[in-house]
Amino acid sequence: MRHPACLSSLLALFLSAGGLGAQGGWDDLAQPHLDVVPRTKDEAARIAAIVRPTETFDAAEQFEVNQAGAATVRARTNADAFSQPSGNIPFERELDFKVGNGLFKKLWVSSPSSTLASDGLGPLYNARSCQRCHLKDGRGRAPEGATDPAGMFLRISVPAPSDAEMSEIEAFLLSVNDDTPRTRPDPTYGGQIQDRGVQGHPGEGEMHVTYEAREMALSGGESASLRVPSYEMADPAYGPLADDAMLSPRVAPQMIGLGLLEAVPAADILAGADPGDADGDGVSGRAQVVWSFDEGRPMLGRFGWKAGAPTIREQAASAFAGDIGISSPVFDAPAGDCTEAQAACRDAPHGDGDERGTEIDAEGLDLVTFYSRNLGVPARRDVDDPKVLRGKEVFYETGCTGCHRPKFVTSRLEDQPEQSFQLIWPYTDMLLHDMGPGLADERPEGRADGREWRTPPLWGIGLTERVSGHTQFLHDGRARSLLEAILWHGGEAEAARTRVVEMPPADRAALIRFLESL
């Protein structure tokens, strides 16, 4: 049986600066389920010219308002702004989108139950539906005062013993002298802390967070107050955590545009990697390479805060298993993340005994994947506003585009017209970057060390409050505004952060105004 607790021992694969060498070329990391039409040499040249960063800021660029190309949707003024199907979805595929939406919102129940299509919850879990974490398909929420978090939990792992049996992937890491630390799920609590349980099964514990205020002086007599979080697991129900347990908080990210990010050619992402900072700009960027359980081979990591999943389907299956305790054809352990130390959880009734085979079957998982792949990206607002244009110029001048790459062109796809050959503006390079000690969780994941995070896409970020009812940003929601999120940047982004601190207040305000227009 497979379940995501095994991920930490399988996710990493070494990539040298020169490529995969004897293990194959970069093309081996592409998404094999996408029916890609190869680009011609002339087409590749035209694309390179189109995605080259602009040098003029007196007007919006052509097509800039349509962040997702033809898949862009109208920017709505209510909380449904992130819940619309791709703007170019064919009519005959809308039913699949709506059924997938229903499964995304469905509340799962414990087994045994008369509702055979909905049983299998837990026994330990964080939420009863996907929608409970991805609020209105947007961001989760960190705890505020007495409120409980929604769509936020703690990842957990421990260092692997030096004499632990190595997987095939770890053996390869050793053979090429990769220094990625080896980790394992916590022997008692698995890969994440699940704070809820079905009747008779107590949740594993509660996440407690405390904040310490840190004042930061800005130019022009302005200042900002950052909150420094500390996390702990309180009231552990199944015994103490391991002494060397590593905890990392994670907020559920927004869902829009995932299919378009999946359709970006791997070669285009890898072309931006500069692990040795050969160009001397202070920004490196490393590719995350993860193990695909669907394909049984390494693939480029794209999804999650540390790019720990290669495809939308595997990301969805991992969330079903870890967050809800629902087995699928990808991760078929019916007890989800329950460990051998949690015998009652593993022995409890589950919902995979009928014709489904697993608690969500392949058809259901594929419908949720289709829904997730086709959540439309809202159009930009105020692209020609002078303050927005000045903010865009500041964004480029400050060096933000070193990680937040503005544009890509997706692959030509025979069977995915919604994502096929679109000029998109996600503002991410989908690479791992060292973000400094302030944001470090000190918990390795795959090739990502304890200071590295994947550059998150920025499209739609200005609609966060409208959709999710809050303005909490970063992987743990510590930033209460876009400015606070910027001020937390360190490591490779420290020089850019310093420029923001020292720039004239009017430019800083224009930068925020630009981000709010995305």
Coordinates of C-alpha atoms in Angstrom, one line a residue:
M1 CA 0.0 0.0 0.0
R2 CA 1.1 3.6 -0.6
H3 CA 0.4 6.6 1.5
P4 CA 2.0 10.1 1.6
A5 CA 3.9 9.4 4.8
C6 CA 6.4 7.6 2.5
L7 CA 7.0 10.8 0.5
S8 CA 9.8 12.1 2.6
S9 CA 12.0 9.1 1.9
L10 CA 11.2 9.1 -1.9
L11 CA 10.8 12.7 -3.0
A12 CA 14.4 13.8 -3.6
L13 CA 16.5 13.1 -6.7
F14 CA 19.8 14.8 -7.3
L15 CA 20.2 17.3 -10.2
S16 CA 23.6 18.6 -10.9
A17 CA 24.1 22.0 -12.5
G18 CA 24.9 20.3 -15.8
G19 CA 21.7 18.1 -15.8
L20 CA 20.8 14.5 -15.2
G21 CA 23.9 13.1 -17.0
A22 CA 23.7 9.3 -17.4
Q23 CA 20.2 9.4 -15.9
G24 CA 18.8 11.1 -18.9
G25 CA 18.1 14.6 -20.3
W26 CA 15.8 17.4 -19.0
D27 CA 13.0 16.2 -21.2
D28 CA 12.7 13.1 -19.0
L29 CA 11.1 15.4 -16.3
A30 CA 8.2 16.5 -18.5
Q31 CA 4.7 15.6 -17.7
P32 CA 4.0 12.3 -19.6
H33 CA 0.3 12.5 -19.3
L34 CA 0.2 15.7 -21.4
D35 CA -0.1 15.1 -25.2
V36 CA 2.4 17.8 -26.2
V37 CA 3.0 19.0 -29.8
P38 CA 6.7 19.8 -30.1
R39 CA 7.7 23.4 -30.8
T40 CA 9.4 24.2 -34.0
K41 CA 12.7 26.3 -33.9
D42 CA 10.9 29.3 -35.3
E43 CA 8.1 29.0 -32.8
A44 CA 10.5 28.8 -29.9
A45 CA 12.2 32.0 -31.1
R46 CA 8.9 33.8 -31.3
I47 CA 8.0 32.6 -27.8
A48 CA 11.4 33.8 -26.4
A49 CA 10.7 37.2 -27.8
I50 CA 7.2 37.3 -26.3
V51 CA 8.2 36.3 -22.8
R52 CA 11.2 38.6 -22.6
P53 CA 10.7 41.0 -19.7
T54 CA 9.5 44.4 -20.9
E55 CA 11.7 47.5 -20.6
T56 CA 8.9 50.1 -21.1
F57 CA 6.3 51.0 -18.5
D58 CA 4.3 53.9 -20.0
A59 CA 1.4 51.6 -20.9
A60 CA 0.2 48.1 -20.3
E61 CA 1.7 45.4 -22.5
Q62 CA -0.4 43.7 -25.2
F63 CA -2.6 41.0 -23.7
E64 CA -1.5 41.8 -20.1
V65 CA -5.0 42.2 -18.9
N66 CA -5.6 38.5 -19.7
Q67 CA -3.4 36.9 -17.1
A68 CA -4.3 33.4 -18.2
G69 CA -4.6 34.0 -21.9
A70 CA -7.9 32.8 -23.4
A71 CA -8.6 30.9 -20.1
T72 CA -8.9 34.3 -18.2
V73 CA -12.3 35.0 -16.6
R74 CA -14.0 38.3 -15.7
A75 CA -12.9 39.6 -12.4
R76 CA -15.9 39.3 -10.1
T77 CA -16.7 41.6 -7.3
N78 CA -17.8 38.9 -4.8
A79 CA -16.2 35.9 -3.1
D80 CA -16.7 33.7 -6.2
A81 CA -13.9 35.3 -8.1
F82 CA -11.7 32.2 -7.9
S83 CA -14.5 29.6 -8.5
Q84 CA -15.2 30.1 -12.2
P85 CA -14.3 27.6 -15.0
S86 CA -11.6 28.5 -17.4
G87 CA -12.8 31.2 -19.8
N88 CA -12.2 28.9 -22.8
I89 CA -13.6 25.7 -21.5
P90 CA -15.8 23.9 -24.1
F91 CA -19.5 23.7 -23.3
E92 CA -19.4 19.9 -23.3
R93 CA -16.7 19.9 -20.6
E94 CA -18.6 22.2 -18.2
L95 CA -20.5 19.2 -16.7
D96 CA -17.2 17.6 -15.7
F97 CA -16.1 20.8 -14.1
K98 CA -19.4 21.0 -12.1
V99 CA -19.3 17.4 -11.0
G100 CA -15.6 17.9 -9.9
N101 CA -16.7 21.0 -8.0
G102 CA -19.3 18.9 -6.2
L103 CA -16.7 16.3 -5.2
F104 CA -14.4 19.2 -4.1
K105 CA -17.1 20.5 -1.8
K106 CA -18.4 17.1 -0.6
L107 CA -18.4 16.4 3.1
W108 CA -17.0 12.9 3.8
V109 CA -18.4 10.8 6.6
S110 CA -16.9 8.0 8.7
S111 CA -17.4 4.3 8.0
P112 CA -19.6 2.4 8.1
S113 CA -22.3 4.6 6.6
S114 CA -25.4 4.2 4.5
T115 CA -23.9 6.8 2.1
L116 CA -21.4 4.5 0.5
A117 CA -20.1 7.0 -2.0
S118 CA -19.1 9.4 0.8
D119 CA -17.8 7.2 3.6
G120 CA -14.2 6.7 4.6
L121 CA -13.4 9.9 6.4
G122 CA -10.3 9.7 8.6
P123 CA -10.1 8.1 11.0
L124 CA -7.8 11.0 11.7
Y125 CA -8.1 14.1 9.5
N126 CA -7.8 17.9 9.2
A127 CA -10.9 18.7 7.2
R128 CA -14.0 16.9 5.9
S129 CA -13.8 18.4 2.4
C130 CA -11.3 20.1 0.1
Q131 CA -13.3 23.3 0.3
R132 CA -12.9 23.4 4.1
C133 CA -9.2 24.1 3.5
H134 CA -9.2 26.0 0.2
L135 CA -11.8 28.6 1.3
K136 CA -13.8 29.5 -1.8
D137 CA -10.9 28.1 -3.8
G138 CA -8.7 30.6 -2.2
R139 CA -6.2 30.7 0.7
G140 CA -6.6 29.0 4.1
R141 CA -6.5 31.1 7.3
A142 CA -4.1 31.1 10.2
P143 CA -5.5 31.5 13.7
E144 CA -6.4 35.0 14.8
G145 CA -7.0 35.5 18.5
A146 CA -9.5 32.9 19.6
T147 CA -10.4 31.7 16.2
D148 CA -9.3 28.3 14.9
P149 CA -7.2 28.0 11.8
A150 CA -9.0 26.9 8.6
G151 CA -6.9 25.2 6.0
M152 CA -3.7 25.2 8.0
F153 CA -1.9 22.4 9.7
L154 CA 1.6 21.3 10.8
R155 CA 3.8 19.1 8.7
I156 CA 6.1 16.8 10.7
S157 CA 9.2 14.7 10.0
V158 CA 12.3 13.5 11.8
P159 CA 15.9 13.0 10.5
A160 CA 16.5 9.5 9.1
P161 CA 18.8 7.4 11.2
S162 CA 22.2 6.9 9.6
D163 CA 21.6 3.2 9.4
A164 CA 18.1 3.4 8.0
E165 CA 17.5 1.3 5.0
M166 CA 17.7 3.4 1.9
S167 CA 15.2 3.5 -0.9
E168 CA 16.3 3.3 -4.5
I169 CA 16.1 7.1 -4.7
E170 CA 18.1 7.7 -1.6
A171 CA 20.8 5.2 -2.8
F172 CA 21.0 7.3 -6.0
L173 CA 21.4 10.4 -4.0
L174 CA 24.3 8.9 -2.1
S175 CA 25.9 7.8 -5.3
V176 CA 26.1 11.3 -6.7
N177 CA 27.1 12.9 -3.4
D178 CA 23.9 14.9 -3.0
D179 CA 23.8 16.5 0.5
T180 CA 20.0 16.7 0.8
P181 CA 19.2 15.6 4.4
R182 CA 17.4 12.3 4.6
T183 CA 14.1 12.4 6.6
R184 CA 11.3 10.1 7.7
P185 CA 7.8 10.7 8.9
D186 CA 7.5 10.9 12.7
P187 CA 7.2 7.3 13.9
T188 CA 4.0 8.1 15.9
Y189 CA 2.3 11.0 14.1
G190 CA 3.3 10.4 10.5
G191 CA 3.8 13.2 8.0
Q192 CA 1.4 15.8 9.4
I193 CA -0.5 16.6 12.5
Q194 CA -4.2 15.8 12.1
D195 CA -6.2 17.7 14.8
R196 CA -9.5 15.9 14.3
G197 CA -10.8 12.3 14.5
V198 CA -14.0 10.4 13.9
Q199 CA -15.9 9.1 16.9
G200 CA -13.7 7.1 19.2
H201 CA -10.4 8.4 17.7
P202 CA -9.0 11.6 19.3
G203 CA -7.3 14.1 17.1
E204 CA -3.5 14.0 17.3
G205 CA -3.1 17.3 19.0
E206 CA -3.7 21.1 18.6
M207 CA -1.5 23.6 16.8
H208 CA -0.7 26.5 19.0
V209 CA 0.9 29.6 17.7
T210 CA 2.2 32.7 19.5
Y211 CA 3.4 35.9 17.9
E212 CA 6.1 38.3 18.9
A213 CA 6.0 41.8 17.5
R214 CA 9.0 43.1 15.6
E215 CA 9.1 46.7 14.5
M216 CA 10.9 47.7 11.2
A217 CA 11.8 51.2 10.2
L218 CA 11.1 52.2 6.6
S219 CA 12.2 55.3 4.6
G220 CA 10.3 58.5 4.9
G221 CA 9.6 58.0 8.6
E222 CA 7.3 55.1 8.0
S223 CA 7.4 51.8 9.8
A224 CA 5.9 48.3 9.8
S225 CA 5.2 45.8 12.5
L226 CA 6.0 42.2 11.7
R227 CA 4.7 39.3 13.8
V228 CA 7.2 36.5 14.5
P229 CA 5.4 33.2 15.0
S230 CA 6.3 30.3 17.2
Y231 CA 4.6 26.9 16.8
E232 CA 4.0 24.0 19.0
M233 CA 1.8 20.9 19.1
A234 CA -0.2 21.0 22.3
D235 CA -1.9 18.0 24.0
P236 CA -0.4 15.2 21.9
A237 CA -3.0 12.4 22.1
Y238 CA -0.8 9.5 21.1
G239 CA 2.4 10.1 23.1
P240 CA 5.2 12.6 22.9
L241 CA 6.7 13.8 19.7
A242 CA 10.1 12.5 18.8
D243 CA 12.9 14.6 20.4
D244 CA 14.2 15.6 17.0
A245 CA 10.8 16.2 15.4
M246 CA 10.6 19.0 12.8
L247 CA 7.3 21.0 12.5
S248 CA 6.4 23.2 9.6
P249 CA 3.1 25.1 9.4
R250 CA 1.4 25.2 6.0
V251 CA -1.6 27.3 4.8
A252 CA -3.7 25.9 1.9
P253 CA -2.8 28.0 -1.2
Q254 CA -5.2 29.5 -3.7
M255 CA -6.3 27.1 -6.5
I256 CA -6.5 29.2 -9.6
G257 CA -4.4 28.6 -12.7
L258 CA -3.0 25.3 -11.7
G259 CA -3.6 23.6 -15.1
L260 CA -1.7 26.4 -16.8
L261 CA 1.3 26.0 -14.5
E262 CA 1.2 22.3 -15.1
A263 CA 1.3 23.0 -18.9
V264 CA 4.4 25.1 -18.8
P265 CA 7.2 23.1 -20.5
A266 CA 9.7 21.7 -18.0
A267 CA 12.5 23.0 -20.2
D268 CA 11.3 26.5 -19.8
I269 CA 11.2 26.2 -16.0
L270 CA 14.6 24.5 -15.9
A271 CA 16.1 27.2 -18.1
G272 CA 15.7 29.7 -15.3
A273 CA 17.6 27.5 -12.7
D274 CA 21.0 28.9 -11.7
P275 CA 22.0 26.8 -8.7
G276 CA 25.6 28.2 -8.6
D277 CA 24.5 31.8 -9.3
A278 CA 26.6 31.8 -12.5
D279 CA 25.3 35.2 -13.6
G280 CA 26.3 36.8 -10.2
D281 CA 22.9 38.5 -9.6
G282 CA 22.5 36.9 -6.1
V283 CA 19.5 34.8 -7.2
S284 CA 20.1 31.1 -7.9
G285 CA 16.9 29.0 -8.1
R286 CA 17.0 25.2 -8.0
A287 CA 14.6 22.7 -9.6
Q288 CA 12.7 20.5 -7.3
V289 CA 12.6 16.9 -8.6
V290 CA 10.1 14.5 -7.0
W291 CA 9.1 10.9 -7.3
S292 CA 5.9 10.4 -9.3
F293 CA 3.8 7.6 -7.8
D294 CA 1.6 7.6 -10.9
E295 CA 4.6 7.3 -13.2
G296 CA 7.1 5.4 -11.0
R297 CA 9.9 7.8 -12.0
P298 CA 11.3 11.2 -11.1
M299 CA 9.5 14.3 -12.4
L300 CA 9.8 18.1 -12.0
G301 CA 8.1 19.3 -8.8
R302 CA 5.6 22.1 -9.4
F303 CA 2.9 22.2 -6.7
G304 CA 2.9 22.9 -3.0
W305 CA 5.0 25.4 -0.9
K306 CA 8.1 23.4 -1.6
A307 CA 7.0 22.0 -5.0
G308 CA 6.6 18.6 -3.5
A309 CA 4.1 17.3 -6.1
P310 CA 4.7 16.8 -9.8
T311 CA 1.1 16.9 -11.0
I312 CA -2.3 18.2 -10.0
R313 CA -3.6 14.7 -9.8
E314 CA -0.9 13.6 -7.3
Q315 CA -1.3 16.8 -5.3
A316 CA -5.0 16.1 -5.0
A317 CA -4.5 12.5 -4.1
S318 CA -2.0 13.5 -1.4
A319 CA -4.4 16.0 0.1
F320 CA -7.2 13.4 0.1
A321 CA -5.0 11.0 2.0
G322 CA -3.3 13.4 4.4
D323 CA -5.9 16.0 5.0
I324 CA -9.1 13.9 4.8
G325 CA -8.0 10.3 5.3
I326 CA -9.4 9.2 1.9
S327 CA -7.7 6.6 -0.1
S328 CA -7.3 6.8 -3.9
P329 CA -5.6 4.8 -6.7
V330 CA -2.5 6.9 -6.1
F331 CA -2.3 6.5 -2.3
D332 CA -4.4 3.5 -1.4
A333 CA -3.8 3.1 2.3
P334 CA -7.4 3.3 3.8
A335 CA -6.2 4.7 7.1
G336 CA -4.5 7.7 5.5
D337 CA -1.6 9.0 7.5
C338 CA -2.1 6.7 10.5
T339 CA 1.1 5.0 11.5
E340 CA 1.9 1.6 12.9
A341 CA 1.9 3.1 16.4
Q342 CA -1.7 4.1 15.9
A343 CA -3.1 0.6 15.7
A344 CA -6.7 1.5 16.5
C345 CA -6.7 4.0 13.7
R346 CA -5.4 1.5 11.2
D347 CA -7.8 -1.2 12.3
A348 CA -10.9 1.0 12.2
P349 CA -13.6 0.5 9.6
H350 CA -12.9 2.2 6.3
G351 CA -14.8 2.8 3.0
D352 CA -12.9 0.9 0.4
G353 CA -14.8 -2.4 0.6
D354 CA -17.3 -1.8 -2.2
E355 CA -17.0 -1.6 -5.9
R356 CA -15.0 1.6 -5.7
G357 CA -11.9 -0.3 -4.6
T358 CA -10.6 2.9 -2.9
E359 CA -12.5 5.5 -1.0
I360 CA -12.4 7.8 -4.0
D361 CA -12.1 5.9 -7.2
A362 CA -10.1 6.8 -10.3
E363 CA -13.1 8.5 -11.9
G364 CA -13.8 10.7 -8.9
L365 CA -10.1 11.6 -8.5
D366 CA -9.9 12.5 -12.2
L367 CA -13.0 14.8 -11.9
V368 CA -11.5 16.6 -8.9
T369 CA -8.3 17.0 -10.9
F370 CA -10.2 18.4 -13.9
Y371 CA -11.9 20.9 -11.6
S372 CA -8.7 21.9 -10.0
R373 CA -7.0 22.2 -13.4
N374 CA -9.7 24.5 -14.8
L375 CA -10.3 27.1 -12.1
G376 CA -10.0 30.3 -14.0
V377 CA -7.7 33.2 -13.3
P378 CA -9.4 36.6 -13.0
A379 CA -8.5 39.4 -15.4
R380 CA -6.2 42.1 -14.2
R381 CA -7.7 45.4 -13.0
D382 CA -6.5 48.9 -13.7
V383 CA -3.6 47.9 -15.9
D384 CA -3.3 51.4 -17.4
D385 CA -3.6 53.2 -14.1
P386 CA -0.5 55.5 -13.8
K387 CA 0.2 54.3 -10.2
V388 CA -0.1 50.7 -11.2
L389 CA 2.3 51.2 -14.1
R390 CA 4.8 53.0 -11.8
G391 CA 4.4 50.1 -9.4
K392 CA 5.1 47.6 -12.1
E393 CA 8.3 49.5 -13.0
V394 CA 9.3 49.5 -9.4
F395 CA 8.7 45.7 -9.3
Y396 CA 11.1 45.2 -12.2
E397 CA 13.7 47.7 -11.0
T398 CA 13.7 46.2 -7.5
G399 CA 14.6 42.8 -8.9
C400 CA 11.4 41.0 -8.0
T401 CA 11.3 39.4 -11.4
G402 CA 14.4 37.5 -10.5
C403 CA 12.1 34.9 -8.9
H404 CA 8.6 36.1 -9.8
R405 CA 9.1 35.6 -13.5
P406 CA 6.2 37.4 -15.3
K407 CA 5.4 35.3 -18.4
F408 CA 5.4 31.9 -19.9
V409 CA 3.8 30.3 -23.0
T410 CA 2.2 26.9 -22.3
S411 CA 2.7 23.8 -24.4
R412 CA 0.5 22.9 -27.3
L413 CA -1.8 20.2 -25.9
E414 CA -3.9 18.0 -28.1
D415 CA -6.4 17.0 -25.4
Q416 CA -6.5 20.1 -23.1
P417 CA -7.7 23.1 -25.2
E418 CA -8.1 25.2 -22.1
Q419 CA -4.4 25.1 -21.3
S420 CA -3.0 24.8 -24.8
F421 CA -0.6 27.4 -26.1
Q422 CA -1.6 30.3 -23.9
L423 CA 0.5 33.4 -23.0
I424 CA 0.2 33.5 -19.2
W425 CA 1.4 36.0 -16.5
P426 CA 1.7 34.0 -13.2
Y427 CA 4.7 35.8 -11.8
T428 CA 6.6 32.7 -10.7
D429 CA 9.5 30.7 -11.9
M430 CA 8.4 27.6 -10.0
L431 CA 11.9 27.1 -8.7
L432 CA 13.2 26.7 -5.1
H433 CA 14.9 29.7 -3.5
D434 CA 16.7 30.4 -0.3
M435 CA 14.5 32.8 1.6
G436 CA 16.8 33.4 4.5
P437 CA 16.6 32.5 8.2
G438 CA 13.4 34.6 8.9
L439 CA 11.2 32.3 6.8
A440 CA 13.2 29.1 7.4
D441 CA 11.2 26.1 8.7
E442 CA 14.4 24.1 9.1
R443 CA 12.5 21.1 7.6
P444 CA 13.9 19.6 4.4
E445 CA 11.4 18.3 1.8
G446 CA 12.8 16.6 -1.3
R447 CA 15.6 18.7 -2.6
A448 CA 14.4 21.7 -0.7
D449 CA 16.4 22.4 2.4
G450 CA 15.0 24.2 5.5
R451 CA 15.4 27.7 4.0
E452 CA 14.1 27.0 0.5
W453 CA 10.6 27.6 -0.8
R454 CA 9.0 27.5 -4.2
T455 CA 8.2 30.9 -5.7
P456 CA 4.4 31.2 -5.3
P457 CA 2.5 32.6 -8.3
L458 CA 1.1 36.1 -7.7
W459 CA -1.8 36.2 -10.1
G460 CA -5.0 36.8 -8.2
I461 CA -3.2 38.0 -5.1
G462 CA -5.0 41.3 -5.1
L463 CA -8.4 39.5 -4.7
T464 CA -7.4 37.5 -1.6
E465 CA -9.5 39.6 0.8
R466 CA -12.5 39.5 -1.5
V467 CA -12.3 35.7 -1.8
S468 CA -11.0 34.5 1.5
G469 CA -12.0 37.3 3.8
H470 CA -8.5 38.1 5.0
T471 CA -5.1 39.4 3.9
Q472 CA -2.8 36.7 5.3
F473 CA 0.2 35.8 3.2
L474 CA 3.2 33.5 3.1
H475 CA 3.3 29.8 3.9
D476 CA 2.0 30.3 7.4
G477 CA -0.1 33.4 7.1
R478 CA 2.2 35.4 9.4
A479 CA 2.1 38.4 7.0
R480 CA -1.1 40.5 7.4
S481 CA -0.5 42.6 4.3
L482 CA 1.4 42.5 1.1
L483 CA 4.0 44.9 2.5
E484 CA 4.6 42.6 5.5
A485 CA 5.0 39.7 3.1
I486 CA 7.7 41.6 1.2
L487 CA 9.5 42.6 4.4
W488 CA 9.8 39.0 5.4
H489 CA 11.9 38.2 2.3
G490 CA 15.5 37.4 2.9
G491 CA 18.3 35.2 1.5
E492 CA 18.3 35.5 -2.2
A493 CA 15.6 38.2 -1.9
E494 CA 17.3 40.3 0.8
A495 CA 18.7 42.8 -1.7
A496 CA 15.3 43.4 -3.2
R497 CA 13.8 43.7 0.3
T498 CA 16.4 46.3 1.3
R499 CA 15.5 48.3 -1.8
V500 CA 11.8 48.3 -0.8
V501 CA 12.8 49.4 2.7
E502 CA 14.9 52.3 1.4
M503 CA 12.8 53.5 -1.6
P504 CA 10.7 56.6 -1.4
P505 CA 7.3 56.0 0.2
A506 CA 5.5 56.9 -3.0
D507 CA 7.3 54.1 -4.9
R508 CA 6.5 51.6 -2.1
A509 CA 2.8 52.5 -2.3
A510 CA 2.9 52.2 -6.0
L511 CA 4.5 48.7 -5.7
I512 CA 1.7 47.5 -3.5
R513 CA -0.9 49.1 -5.8
F514 CA 0.6 47.0 -8.7
L515 CA 0.4 43.8 -6.7
E516 CA -3.2 44.6 -5.8
S517 CA -4.0 44.8 -9.5
L518 CA -2.8 41.2 -10.2

